[in-house]
Short mmCIF file of C-alpha atoms in Angstrom, two decimals:
data_model
loop_
_atom_site.label_atom_id
_atom_site.label_comp_id
_atom_site.label_asym_id
_atom_site.label_seq_id
_atom_site.Cartn_x
_atom_site.Cartn_y
_atom_site.Cartn_z
CA UNK B 136 62.61 -26.47 -12.07
CA UNK B 137 61.13 -28.12 -8.97
CA UNK B 138 60.98 -24.73 -7.28
CA UNK B 139 59.18 -23.30 -10.29
CA UNK B 140 56.60 -26.13 -10.24
CA UNK B 141 56.04 -25.62 -6.52
CA UNK B 142 55.62 -21.88 -7.03
CA UNK B 143 53.14 -22.45 -9.84
CA UNK B 144 51.21 -24.92 -7.71
CA UNK B 145 51.13 -22.47 -4.80
CA UNK B 146 49.94 -19.70 -7.12
CA UNK B 147 47.21 -21.93 -8.54
CA UNK B 148 46.10 -22.89 -5.03
CA UNK B 149 45.97 -19.26 -3.92
CA UNK B 150 43.99 -18.35 -7.02
CA UNK B 151 41.54 -21.17 -6.33
CA UNK B 152 41.08 -20.03 -2.72
CA UNK B 153 40.55 -16.45 -3.91
CA UNK B 154 37.90 -17.62 -6.38
CA UNK B 155 36.14 -19.54 -3.60
CA UNK B 156 36.18 -16.40 -1.48
CA UNK B 157 34.71 -14.35 -4.30
CA UNK B 158 32.04 -16.98 -4.87
CA UNK B 159 31.19 -16.88 -1.16
CA UNK B 160 30.84 -13.10 -1.28
CA UNK B 161 28.66 -13.32 -4.36
CA UNK B 162 26.42 -15.88 -2.65
CA UNK B 163 26.05 -13.77 0.46
CA UNK B 164 22.56 -12.25 0.44
CA UNK B 165 21.88 -8.69 1.58
CA UNK B 166 20.02 -8.54 4.90
CA UNK B 167 17.17 -6.05 5.34
CA UNK B 168 16.67 -5.16 9.00
CA UNK B 169 13.08 -4.26 9.92
CA UNK B 170 11.88 -2.85 13.27
CA UNK B 171 8.15 -3.13 13.84
CA UNK B 172 5.33 -4.20 16.17
CA UNK B 173 4.79 -7.88 16.92
CA UNK B 174 2.66 -10.07 14.60
CA UNK B 175 2.51 -7.18 12.16
CA UNK B 176 3.64 -8.57 8.79
CA UNK B 177 2.38 -11.67 7.01
CA UNK B 178 5.31 -14.15 6.94
CA UNK B 179 4.22 -15.17 3.43
CA UNK B 180 4.74 -11.59 2.28
CA UNK B 181 8.21 -11.58 3.80
CA UNK B 182 9.08 -14.91 2.16
CA UNK B 183 7.86 -13.69 -1.24
CA UNK B 184 9.91 -10.50 -0.93
CA UNK B 185 13.02 -12.48 0.02
CA UNK B 186 12.58 -14.70 -3.00
CA UNK B 187 11.94 -11.86 -5.47
CA UNK B 188 14.86 -9.74 -4.29
CA UNK B 189 17.28 -12.53 -3.30
CA UNK B 190 17.68 -11.18 0.22
CA UNK B 191 17.02 -12.03 3.85
CA UNK B 192 14.64 -10.02 6.04
CA UNK B 193 15.39 -9.87 9.77
CA UNK B 194 12.59 -8.53 11.98
CA UNK B 195 12.92 -7.10 15.49
CA UNK B 196 9.88 -5.89 17.45
CA UNK B 197 9.00 -3.17 19.94
CA UNK B 198 5.85 -2.61 22.03
CA UNK B 199 5.78 1.18 22.38
CA UNK B 200 6.88 4.11 20.25
CA UNK B 201 8.94 5.33 23.17
CA UNK B 202 10.93 2.07 23.24
CA UNK B 203 11.50 2.29 19.48
CA UNK B 204 12.62 5.90 19.69
CA UNK B 205 14.97 5.26 22.62
CA UNK B 206 16.70 2.42 20.79
CA UNK B 207 17.14 4.45 17.60
CA UNK B 208 18.31 7.47 19.58
CA UNK B 209 20.96 5.34 21.27
CA UNK B 210 22.23 4.22 17.88
CA UNK B 211 21.07 0.63 18.23
CA UNK B 212 19.70 -1.71 15.63
CA UNK B 213 21.04 -0.62 12.26
CA UNK B 214 17.52 -0.83 10.88
CA UNK B 215 16.51 -0.23 7.27
CA UNK B 216 12.72 0.09 7.70
CA UNK B 217 10.86 1.14 10.85
CA UNK B 218 7.14 1.38 11.66
CA UNK B 219 6.50 4.39 13.95
CA UNK B 220 3.05 5.78 14.67
CA UNK B 221 1.94 9.02 13.03
CA UNK B 222 2.04 11.11 16.19
CA UNK B 223 5.71 10.19 16.69
CA UNK B 224 6.94 11.14 13.25
CA UNK B 225 7.57 14.85 13.69
CA UNK B 226 9.99 14.02 16.46
CA UNK B 227 11.85 11.64 14.14
CA UNK B 228 11.91 14.18 11.31
CA UNK B 229 13.03 17.04 13.55
CA UNK B 230 15.77 14.83 14.98
CA UNK B 231 16.87 13.92 11.43
CA UNK B 232 16.45 10.24 12.27
CA UNK B 233 14.53 9.37 9.09
CA UNK B 234 15.29 10.31 5.50
CA UNK B 235 13.13 11.61 2.61
CA UNK B 236 11.78 8.90 0.32
CA UNK B 237 12.68 8.42 -3.33
CA UNK B 238 9.26 8.11 -4.98
CA UNK B 239 10.81 6.88 -8.22
CA UNK B 240 11.27 3.61 -6.33
CA UNK B 241 7.66 3.53 -5.06
CA UNK B 242 5.37 3.02 -8.09
CA UNK B 243 2.86 0.87 -6.19
CA UNK B 244 2.51 3.56 -3.56
CA UNK B 245 1.88 6.23 -6.20
CA UNK B 246 -0.80 4.11 -7.88
CA UNK B 247 -2.50 2.46 -4.92
CA UNK B 248 -2.49 4.76 -1.87
CA UNK B 249 -6.06 5.48 -0.72
CA UNK B 250 -6.00 9.26 -0.62
CA UNK B 251 -9.02 9.41 1.70
CA UNK B 252 -6.55 8.77 4.51
CA UNK B 253 -4.38 11.85 3.87
CA UNK B 254 -5.82 13.61 6.94
CA UNK B 255 -5.04 10.61 9.16
CA UNK B 256 -1.29 10.69 8.59
CA UNK B 257 1.68 12.89 9.41
CA UNK B 258 2.47 14.08 5.90
CA UNK B 259 -0.10 13.88 3.11
CA UNK B 260 2.64 14.31 0.50
CA UNK B 261 4.41 11.16 1.80
CA UNK B 262 7.74 12.96 1.86
CA UNK B 263 9.22 10.90 4.69
CA UNK B 264 6.77 8.08 5.28
CA UNK B 265 4.22 5.76 3.70
CA UNK B 266 1.16 4.70 5.77
CA UNK B 267 1.15 1.03 6.69
CA UNK B 268 -2.03 0.56 8.72
CA UNK B 269 -4.90 2.63 10.08
CA UNK B 270 -5.75 1.51 13.60
CA UNK B 271 -8.34 2.27 16.23
CA UNK B 272 -8.12 1.86 19.99
CA UNK B 273 -11.34 0.67 21.57
CA UNK B 274 -12.73 -1.96 23.89
CA UNK B 275 -12.70 -5.72 23.55
CA UNK B 276 -14.72 -7.98 25.79
CA UNK B 277 -16.06 -11.50 26.13
CA UNK B 278 -19.69 -11.23 25.02
CA UNK B 279 -20.33 -14.74 26.35
CA UNK B 280 -19.28 -13.65 29.85
CA UNK B 281 -20.66 -10.10 29.90
CA UNK B 282 -23.38 -9.64 27.27
CA UNK B 283 -25.25 -6.45 26.49
CA UNK B 284 -22.61 -3.94 27.57
CA UNK B 285 -22.87 -0.27 26.69
CA UNK B 286 -19.65 0.60 24.85
CA UNK B 287 -18.08 3.11 27.25
CA UNK B 288 -14.67 3.70 28.73
CA UNK B 289 -16.38 3.88 32.13
CA UNK B 290 -16.80 0.10 32.04
CA UNK B 291 -13.46 0.26 33.85
CA UNK B 292 -15.42 1.39 36.92
CA UNK B 293 -17.74 -1.64 36.73
CA UNK B 294 -17.03 -4.02 39.66
CA UNK B 295 -17.83 -7.03 37.44
CA UNK B 296 -14.46 -6.56 35.78
CA UNK B 297 -12.31 -6.02 38.88
CA UNK B 298 -9.06 -7.89 38.38
CA UNK B 299 -10.24 -9.18 34.99
CA UNK B 300 -9.50 -6.09 32.87
CA UNK B 301 -6.46 -4.45 31.29
CA UNK B 302 -5.48 -1.04 29.98
CA UNK B 303 -2.80 -0.47 27.35
CA UNK B 304 0.48 0.62 28.90
CA UNK B 305 0.86 3.59 26.55
CA UNK B 306 0.43 7.11 27.85
CA UNK B 307 -1.24 8.49 24.74
CA UNK B 308 -3.80 5.68 24.64
CA UNK B 309 -4.81 5.55 28.30
CA UNK B 310 -4.65 9.29 28.98
CA UNK B 311 -6.39 9.89 25.65
CA UNK B 312 -9.27 7.56 26.57
CA UNK B 313 -9.69 9.36 29.91
CA UNK B 314 -9.69 12.75 28.17
CA UNK B 315 -12.38 11.60 25.71
CA UNK B 316 -14.50 10.26 28.58
CA UNK B 317 -14.40 13.70 30.18
CA UNK B 318 -15.42 15.35 26.90
CA UNK B 319 -11.99 16.74 26.04
CA UNK B 320 -9.72 16.30 23.04
CA UNK B 321 -7.27 13.43 23.36
CA UNK B 322 -4.65 15.91 22.12
CA UNK B 323 -5.35 18.35 24.96
CA UNK B 324 -2.42 20.25 26.42
CA UNK B 325 -4.51 21.92 29.13
CA UNK B 326 -3.03 21.14 32.55
CA UNK B 327 -6.39 21.12 34.35
CA UNK B 328 -7.92 18.76 31.81
CA UNK B 329 -4.93 16.44 31.96
CA UNK B 330 -4.99 16.32 35.75
CA UNK B 331 -8.68 15.44 35.64
CA UNK B 332 -7.84 12.69 33.15
CA UNK B 333 -5.09 11.48 35.49
CA UNK B 334 -7.55 11.19 38.38
CA UNK B 335 -10.01 9.22 36.25
CA UNK B 336 -7.31 6.90 34.93
CA UNK B 337 -6.19 6.23 38.52
CA UNK B 338 -9.76 5.14 39.35
CA UNK B 339 -9.70 2.82 36.34
CA UNK B 340 -6.32 1.46 37.38
CA UNK B 341 -7.74 0.36 40.73
CA UNK B 342 -10.07 -2.02 38.88
CA UNK B 343 -7.67 -3.60 36.39
CA UNK B 344 -5.35 -6.58 36.61
CA UNK B 345 -2.48 -4.66 35.02
CA UNK B 346 -1.36 -2.51 32.12
CA UNK B 347 -0.84 -4.81 29.16
CA UNK B 348 0.24 -4.24 25.56
CA UNK B 349 0.47 -7.75 24.13
CA UNK B 350 -0.67 -10.57 26.40
CA UNK B 351 -4.21 -9.21 26.59
CA UNK B 352 -4.81 -11.08 23.32
CA UNK B 353 -4.17 -14.51 24.81
CA UNK B 354 -5.85 -13.40 28.03
CA UNK B 355 -9.08 -12.61 26.18
CA UNK B 356 -8.93 -15.85 24.23
CA UNK B 357 -8.57 -17.87 27.45
CA UNK B 358 -11.09 -15.76 29.44
CA UNK B 359 -8.40 -14.70 31.89
CA UNK B 360 -9.44 -11.16 30.95
CA UNK B 361 -13.02 -10.13 30.26
CA UNK B 362 -12.47 -6.49 29.26
CA UNK B 363 -9.44 -4.95 27.58
CA UNK B 364 -8.44 -1.71 25.97
CA UNK B 365 -7.33 -3.06 22.63
CA UNK B 366 -6.02 -2.26 19.19
CA UNK B 367 -8.63 -3.12 16.59
CA UNK B 368 -6.45 -5.40 14.49
CA UNK B 369 -5.30 -7.40 17.50
CA UNK B 370 -8.88 -8.41 18.15
CA UNK B 371 -9.41 -9.55 14.57
CA UNK B 372 -6.54 -11.95 15.21
CA UNK B 373 -8.01 -13.10 18.53
CA UNK B 374 -11.41 -13.75 16.93
CA UNK B 375 -9.85 -16.45 14.76
CA UNK B 376 -9.71 -18.73 17.79
CA UNK B 377 -12.16 -17.00 20.15
CA UNK B 378 -15.26 -15.79 18.25
CA UNK B 379 -16.94 -14.73 21.51
CA UNK B 380 -14.49 -11.83 21.73
CA UNK B 381 -15.95 -8.66 20.26
CA UNK B 382 -14.58 -5.18 19.58
CA UNK B 383 -16.56 -1.97 20.12
CA UNK B 384 -15.98 1.74 19.70
CA UNK B 385 -16.68 3.66 22.95
CA UNK B 386 -19.51 6.17 22.79
CA UNK B 387 -17.34 8.97 24.21
CA UNK B 388 -14.87 8.72 21.30
CA UNK B 389 -11.58 6.93 20.87
CA UNK B 390 -8.04 7.28 19.47
CA UNK B 391 -7.34 6.77 15.80
CA UNK B 392 -3.86 6.71 14.37
CA UNK B 393 -1.68 5.22 11.71
CA UNK B 394 1.54 3.27 11.76
CA UNK B 395 3.81 4.30 8.92
CA UNK B 396 6.87 2.94 7.17
CA UNK B 397 10.03 5.04 7.23
CA UNK B 398 13.71 4.62 6.40
CA UNK B 399 16.21 5.71 9.08
CA UNK B 400 19.05 7.99 8.05
CA UNK B 401 21.43 5.25 9.21
CA UNK B 402 19.90 2.57 6.93
CA UNK B 403 22.45 0.44 5.08
CA UNK B 404 20.18 -0.88 2.33
CA UNK B 405 18.24 2.18 1.23
CA UNK B 406 17.16 0.96 -2.21
CA UNK B 407 16.10 -2.43 -0.86
CA UNK B 408 14.16 -0.65 1.90
CA UNK B 409 12.23 1.28 -0.77
CA UNK B 410 11.54 -1.99 -2.60
CA UNK B 411 10.14 -3.48 0.60
CA UNK B 412 7.81 -0.53 1.23
CA UNK B 413 6.60 -0.69 -2.34
CA UNK B 414 6.11 -4.47 -2.16
CA UNK B 415 3.74 -3.99 0.79
CA UNK B 416 1.60 -1.79 -1.50
CA UNK B 417 1.12 -4.47 -4.16
CA UNK B 418 -2.69 -5.05 -3.99
CA UNK B 419 -2.53 -8.83 -3.73
CA UNK B 420 -0.04 -8.69 -0.87
CA UNK B 421 -1.79 -5.78 0.84
CA UNK B 422 -5.04 -7.79 0.84
CA UNK B 423 -3.33 -10.83 2.37
CA UNK B 424 -1.57 -8.61 4.89
CA UNK B 425 -4.86 -7.01 5.99
CA UNK B 426 -6.30 -10.48 6.61
CA UNK B 427 -3.17 -11.52 8.51
CA UNK B 428 -2.75 -8.42 10.71
CA UNK B 429 -6.43 -7.48 11.11
CA UNK B 430 -5.56 -3.85 10.40
CA UNK B 431 -6.69 -1.87 7.37
CA UNK B 432 -3.86 -0.84 5.05
CA UNK B 433 -4.74 2.19 2.88
CA UNK B 434 -4.16 0.32 -0.38
CA UNK B 435 -7.38 1.01 -2.31
CA UNK B 436 -7.19 -1.80 -4.92
CA UNK B 437 -6.71 -4.36 -2.13
CA UNK B 438 -10.19 -3.94 -0.66
CA UNK B 439 -11.95 -5.87 -3.42
CA UNK B 440 -9.57 -8.79 -2.87
CA UNK B 441 -10.44 -9.23 0.83
CA UNK B 442 -12.80 -12.10 1.80
CA UNK B 443 -16.22 -10.93 3.14
CA UNK B 444 -15.55 -12.06 6.72
CA UNK B 445 -12.78 -9.46 6.91
CA UNK B 446 -14.38 -6.85 4.68
CA UNK B 447 -17.50 -6.90 6.89
CA UNK B 448 -15.65 -6.87 10.22
CA UNK B 449 -16.21 -3.47 11.90
CA UNK B 450 -12.87 -3.76 13.70
CA UNK B 451 -11.21 -3.35 10.28
CA UNK B 452 -13.79 -1.15 8.55
CA UNK B 453 -15.83 0.83 11.14
CA UNK B 454 -19.22 2.22 10.21
CA UNK B 455 -19.48 5.91 9.30
CA UNK B 456 -21.17 6.52 12.66
CA UNK B 457 -18.35 4.88 14.59
CA UNK B 458 -15.68 6.55 12.47
CA UNK B 459 -17.18 9.97 13.18
CA UNK B 460 -16.31 9.49 16.87
CA UNK B 461 -12.65 8.80 16.14
CA UNK B 462 -10.06 11.47 16.89
CA UNK B 463 -6.68 11.39 15.20
CA UNK B 464 -3.72 11.48 17.57
CA UNK B 465 -1.37 14.40 16.88
CA UNK B 466 2.18 15.33 17.80
CA UNK B 467 2.33 17.06 21.19
CA UNK B 468 5.64 18.90 20.93
CA UNK B 469 6.81 20.31 24.26
CA UNK B 470 3.59 19.13 25.90
CA UNK B 471 4.98 15.58 25.73
CA UNK B 472 6.80 16.34 28.98
CA UNK B 473 3.48 17.17 30.63
CA UNK B 474 2.00 13.88 29.45
CA UNK B 475 5.04 12.04 30.77
CA UNK B 476 4.52 13.62 34.21
CA UNK B 477 0.82 12.72 34.22
CA UNK B 478 1.61 9.18 33.10
CA UNK B 479 4.27 8.72 35.78
CA UNK B 480 1.74 9.84 38.40
CA UNK B 481 -0.80 7.32 37.12
CA UNK B 482 1.69 4.46 37.22
CA UNK B 483 2.96 5.46 40.69
CA UNK B 484 -0.51 5.61 42.23
CA UNK B 485 -1.58 2.89 44.65
#
């Protein structure tokens, strides 16, 4: 009898422990892993998504497409949503590193995507990706320290900026700017044109403090730097604390591209990843996200919800004249190796 009572008690205890374990599993939230650029998603949007879908969002960041690609290629991260640039997407598709989207899970995208931007993205049918932001690469400078400048890439030859300027450490951006300055396409695969661009970029390099992808923002705000190659949205953020920083579109032309949202083939939470992409396209959140990031998201109903100080900022919405000088960056294919050689020669120059 005593043995029977002990056995019953042990069984009850085991059952109780099992129930606690099941309760713990039930309480465990799914984790959505996102890989994107820094300062690129409004934390309030992330918090609202976590609340609505009872999940946790973990965000890792990269500073170049090459770094993102190398990490994915090596099998690292286990990410569910990534934010590559348009000109990098064909490589991801060809390598079978991202999967086709299920548009049944993307009603906001279907209803709200601004179709005027179809020619700025990798795939106008949105088979693999959804555009996140349209961005422009131009010049930012301190108008209080150097007023009345002509917007030109050749400001990098101006001795006033020696040691107080930066270029973006991205081969497509810096080589592209040099190509545009010489009157060529920033998607050129002509060896002679690229070598001329290399020589010009080396002259620019002699005048800069360093190549810089992120810290130029704080450098401009503090006046450490007076002239920077910059992403348009970054400068909108800087202007919040340093209104004397301005953004201009160089007269020779400039790069235009788009960062897009994609789901890796190795994603663990595919449906939740779709929900996240679609959440970004809700007009009220898209409007808040544009104000937070400083970049224009192609979510048409969001534009009317943006305060005038952002709606009228040319760094977010360039004039038709400025936009006509933009050139969309395209996939280079095998010519990427040529760009890599040119870029290595620029970085190795003294």
